[in-house]
Tab-separated table of C-alpha atoms in Angstrom:
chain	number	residue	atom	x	y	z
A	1	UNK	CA	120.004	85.232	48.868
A	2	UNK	CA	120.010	81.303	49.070
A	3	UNK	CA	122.717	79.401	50.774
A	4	UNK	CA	125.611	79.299	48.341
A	5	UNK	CA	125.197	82.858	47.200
A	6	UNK	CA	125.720	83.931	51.291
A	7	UNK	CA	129.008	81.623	51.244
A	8	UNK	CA	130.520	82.742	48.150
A	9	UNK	CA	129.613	86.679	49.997
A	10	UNK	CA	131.218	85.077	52.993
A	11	UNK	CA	134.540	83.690	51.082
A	12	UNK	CA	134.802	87.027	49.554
A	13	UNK	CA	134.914	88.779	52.560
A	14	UNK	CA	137.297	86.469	54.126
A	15	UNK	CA	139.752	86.838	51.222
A	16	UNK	CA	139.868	90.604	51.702
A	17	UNK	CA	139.528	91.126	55.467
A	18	UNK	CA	142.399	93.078	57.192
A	19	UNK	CA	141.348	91.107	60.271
A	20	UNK	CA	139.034	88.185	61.746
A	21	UNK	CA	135.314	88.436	61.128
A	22	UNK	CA	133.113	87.308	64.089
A	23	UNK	CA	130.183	84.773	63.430
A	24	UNK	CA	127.795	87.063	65.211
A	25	UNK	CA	128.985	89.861	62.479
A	26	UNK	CA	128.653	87.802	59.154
A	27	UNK	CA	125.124	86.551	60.572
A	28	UNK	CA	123.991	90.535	61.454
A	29	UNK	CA	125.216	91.333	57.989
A	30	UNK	CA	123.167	88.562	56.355
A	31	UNK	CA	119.887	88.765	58.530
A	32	UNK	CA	120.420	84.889	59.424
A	33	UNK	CA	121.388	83.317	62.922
A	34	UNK	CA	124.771	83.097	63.811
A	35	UNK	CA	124.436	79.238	63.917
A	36	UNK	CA	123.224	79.581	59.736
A	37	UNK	CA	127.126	81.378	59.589
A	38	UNK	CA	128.703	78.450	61.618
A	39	UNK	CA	127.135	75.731	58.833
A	40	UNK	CA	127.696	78.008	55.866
A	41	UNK	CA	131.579	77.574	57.401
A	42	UNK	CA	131.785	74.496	58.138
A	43	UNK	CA	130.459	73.756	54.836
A	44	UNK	CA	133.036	75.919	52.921
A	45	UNK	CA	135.774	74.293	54.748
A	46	UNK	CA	134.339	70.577	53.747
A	47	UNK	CA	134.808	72.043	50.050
A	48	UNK	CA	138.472	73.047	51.018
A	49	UNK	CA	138.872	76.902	51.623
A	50	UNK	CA	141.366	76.966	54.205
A	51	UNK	CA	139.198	79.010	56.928
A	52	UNK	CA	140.293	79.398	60.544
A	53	UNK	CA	138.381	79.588	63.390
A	54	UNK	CA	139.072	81.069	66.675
A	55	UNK	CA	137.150	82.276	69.511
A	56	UNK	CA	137.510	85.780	67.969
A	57	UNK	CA	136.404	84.834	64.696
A	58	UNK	CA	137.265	83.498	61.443
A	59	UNK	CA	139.987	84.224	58.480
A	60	UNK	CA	141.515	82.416	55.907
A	61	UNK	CA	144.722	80.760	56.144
A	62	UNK	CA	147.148	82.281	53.248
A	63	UNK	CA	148.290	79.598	50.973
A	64	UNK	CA	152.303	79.852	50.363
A	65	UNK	CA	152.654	82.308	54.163
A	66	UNK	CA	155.331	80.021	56.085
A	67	UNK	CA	155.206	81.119	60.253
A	68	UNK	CA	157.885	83.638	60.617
A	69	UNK	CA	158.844	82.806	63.897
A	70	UNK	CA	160.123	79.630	65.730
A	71	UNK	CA	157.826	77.265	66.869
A	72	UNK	CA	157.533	74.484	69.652
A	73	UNK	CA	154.743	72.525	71.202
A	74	UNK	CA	154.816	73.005	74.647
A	75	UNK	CA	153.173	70.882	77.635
A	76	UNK	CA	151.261	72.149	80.367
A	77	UNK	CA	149.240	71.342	83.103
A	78	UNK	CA	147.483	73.244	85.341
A	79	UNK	CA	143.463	74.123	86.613
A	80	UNK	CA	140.563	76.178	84.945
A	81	UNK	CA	142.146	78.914	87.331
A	82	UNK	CA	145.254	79.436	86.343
A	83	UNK	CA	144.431	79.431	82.578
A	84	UNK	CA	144.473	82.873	82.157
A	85	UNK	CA	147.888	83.227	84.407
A	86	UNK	CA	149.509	80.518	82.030
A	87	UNK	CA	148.605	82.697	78.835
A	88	UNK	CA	149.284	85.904	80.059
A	89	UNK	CA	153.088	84.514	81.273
A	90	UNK	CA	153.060	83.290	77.076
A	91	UNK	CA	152.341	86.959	75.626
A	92	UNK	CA	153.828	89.325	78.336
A	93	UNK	CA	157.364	87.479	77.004
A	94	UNK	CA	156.403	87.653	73.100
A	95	UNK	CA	154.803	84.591	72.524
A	96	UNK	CA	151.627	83.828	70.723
A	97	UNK	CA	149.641	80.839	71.304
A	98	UNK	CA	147.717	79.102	68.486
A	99	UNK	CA	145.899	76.574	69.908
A	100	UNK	CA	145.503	74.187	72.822
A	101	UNK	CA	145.386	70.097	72.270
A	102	UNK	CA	144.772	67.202	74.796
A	103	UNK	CA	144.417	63.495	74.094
A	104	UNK	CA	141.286	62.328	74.259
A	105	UNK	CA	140.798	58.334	74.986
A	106	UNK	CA	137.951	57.688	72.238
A	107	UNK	CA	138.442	60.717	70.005
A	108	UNK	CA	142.495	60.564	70.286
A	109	UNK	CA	143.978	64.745	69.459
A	110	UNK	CA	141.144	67.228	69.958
A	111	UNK	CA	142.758	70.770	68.943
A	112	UNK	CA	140.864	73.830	69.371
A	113	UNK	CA	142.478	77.210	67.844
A	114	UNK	CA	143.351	80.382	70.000
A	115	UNK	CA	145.390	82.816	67.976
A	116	UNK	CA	146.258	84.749	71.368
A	117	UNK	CA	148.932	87.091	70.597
A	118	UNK	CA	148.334	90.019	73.039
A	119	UNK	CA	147.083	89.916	76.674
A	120	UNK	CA	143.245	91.803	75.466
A	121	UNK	CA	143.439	88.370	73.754
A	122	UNK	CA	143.591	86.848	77.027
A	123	UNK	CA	141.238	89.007	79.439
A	124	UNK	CA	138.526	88.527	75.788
A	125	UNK	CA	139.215	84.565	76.427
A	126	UNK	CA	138.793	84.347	80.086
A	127	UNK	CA	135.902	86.591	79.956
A	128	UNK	CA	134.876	84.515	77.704
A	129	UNK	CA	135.266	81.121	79.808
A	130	UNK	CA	134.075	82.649	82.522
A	131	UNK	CA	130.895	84.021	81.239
A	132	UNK	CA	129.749	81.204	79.908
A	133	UNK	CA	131.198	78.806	82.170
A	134	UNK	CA	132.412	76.888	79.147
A	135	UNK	CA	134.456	73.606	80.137
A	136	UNK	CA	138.591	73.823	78.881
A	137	UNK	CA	139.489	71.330	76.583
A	138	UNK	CA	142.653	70.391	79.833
A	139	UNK	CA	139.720	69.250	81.531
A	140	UNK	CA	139.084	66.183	79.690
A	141	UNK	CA	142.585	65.138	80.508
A	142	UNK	CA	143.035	66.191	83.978
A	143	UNK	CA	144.415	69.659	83.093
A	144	UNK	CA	147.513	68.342	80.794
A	145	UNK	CA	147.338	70.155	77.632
A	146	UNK	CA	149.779	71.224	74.975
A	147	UNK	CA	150.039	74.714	73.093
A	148	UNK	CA	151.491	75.435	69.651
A	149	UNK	CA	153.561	78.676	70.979
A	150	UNK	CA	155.219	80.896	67.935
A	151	UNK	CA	158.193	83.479	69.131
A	152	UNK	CA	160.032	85.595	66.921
A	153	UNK	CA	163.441	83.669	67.646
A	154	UNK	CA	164.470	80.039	70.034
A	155	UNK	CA	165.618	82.704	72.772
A	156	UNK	CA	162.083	84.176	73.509
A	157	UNK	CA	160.727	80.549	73.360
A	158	UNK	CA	163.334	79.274	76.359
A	159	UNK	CA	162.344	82.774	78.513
A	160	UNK	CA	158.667	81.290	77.938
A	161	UNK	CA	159.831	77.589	78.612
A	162	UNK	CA	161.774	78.714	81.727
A	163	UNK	CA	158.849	80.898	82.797
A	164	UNK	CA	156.260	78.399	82.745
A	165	UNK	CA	158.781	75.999	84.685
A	166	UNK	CA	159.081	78.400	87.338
A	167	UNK	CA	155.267	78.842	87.687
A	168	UNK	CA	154.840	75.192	87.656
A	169	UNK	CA	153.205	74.892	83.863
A	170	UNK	CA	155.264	72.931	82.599
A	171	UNK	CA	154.131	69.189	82.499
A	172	UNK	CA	156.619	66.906	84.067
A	173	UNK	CA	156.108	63.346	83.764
A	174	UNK	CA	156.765	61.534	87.097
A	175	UNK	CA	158.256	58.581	86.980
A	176	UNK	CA	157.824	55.222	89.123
């Protein structure tokens, strides 16, 4: 199977997958390395099919499927330790959290995608962090960061918002 056969396979599979699909997986199922999987990707997205990737996987990004929730961007700072406190507060009170950003100086808005919505989503993400020893994207801008957080309505959103406060999250900009 050449290249472009193994991405249209790949496409395919994305379109009907009940779930995400992990590199590792697609490159098992296609006896290539998992970093062939990441190129085939990154080439199907640089021809415009609207695939997603998280640290659990990949999926495809339904054209026409609004967010049914409310959604804010929220701004946080904190250290590598309490990342996986800051999360957990987010989906214990409904939230999910689809990515992180921070500002970078020569590269401006680096966004990496999360799609946490449960706290196994969490303890697979620090596990993840930890195991590898993998640097956050907050450390690149001394631990502010901002999180796309969906709720199901504004009231689950201010629980978070008041949460996070408490906790001492929440990024407050001092003033001179």
């Amino acid at each position: 199977m050449n290249g472009q056969e193994r991405r249209s396979e790949i496409r395919k599979l994305l379109e009907s997958a009940p779930e995400k699909i992990r590199a590792m997986d697609l490159a098992k199922r296609f006896s290539v390395s998992r970093q062939i999987i990441v190129g085939d990707v990154a080439l199907l997205k640089a021809e415009g099919v609207p695939v997603v990737s998280t640290p659990r996987g990949y999926y495809l990004k339904r054209e026409g499927v609004e967010p049914s929730g409310y959604r804010e961007t929220l701004v946080c700072c904190h250290d590598r330790a309490h990342t996986g406190e800051e999360l957990s507060l987010i989906v214990s009170l409904g939230g999910i959290v689809h990515n992180v950003s921070v500002e970078h100086e020569v590269y401006g808005m680096l966004t990496g995608n999360l799609e946490i919505e449960t706290l196994e989503d969490v303890h697979a993400f620090i596990q993840k962090m930890e195991g590898d020893q993998f640097v956050l994207l907050s450390a690149l801008s001394g631990g502010i960061h901002s999180h796309l957080i969906e709720t199901k309505d504004r009231a689950h959103m201010e629980k978070i918002k008041g949460a996070l406060d408490k906790a001492g999250f929440l990024y407050r900009r001092e003033e001179p």
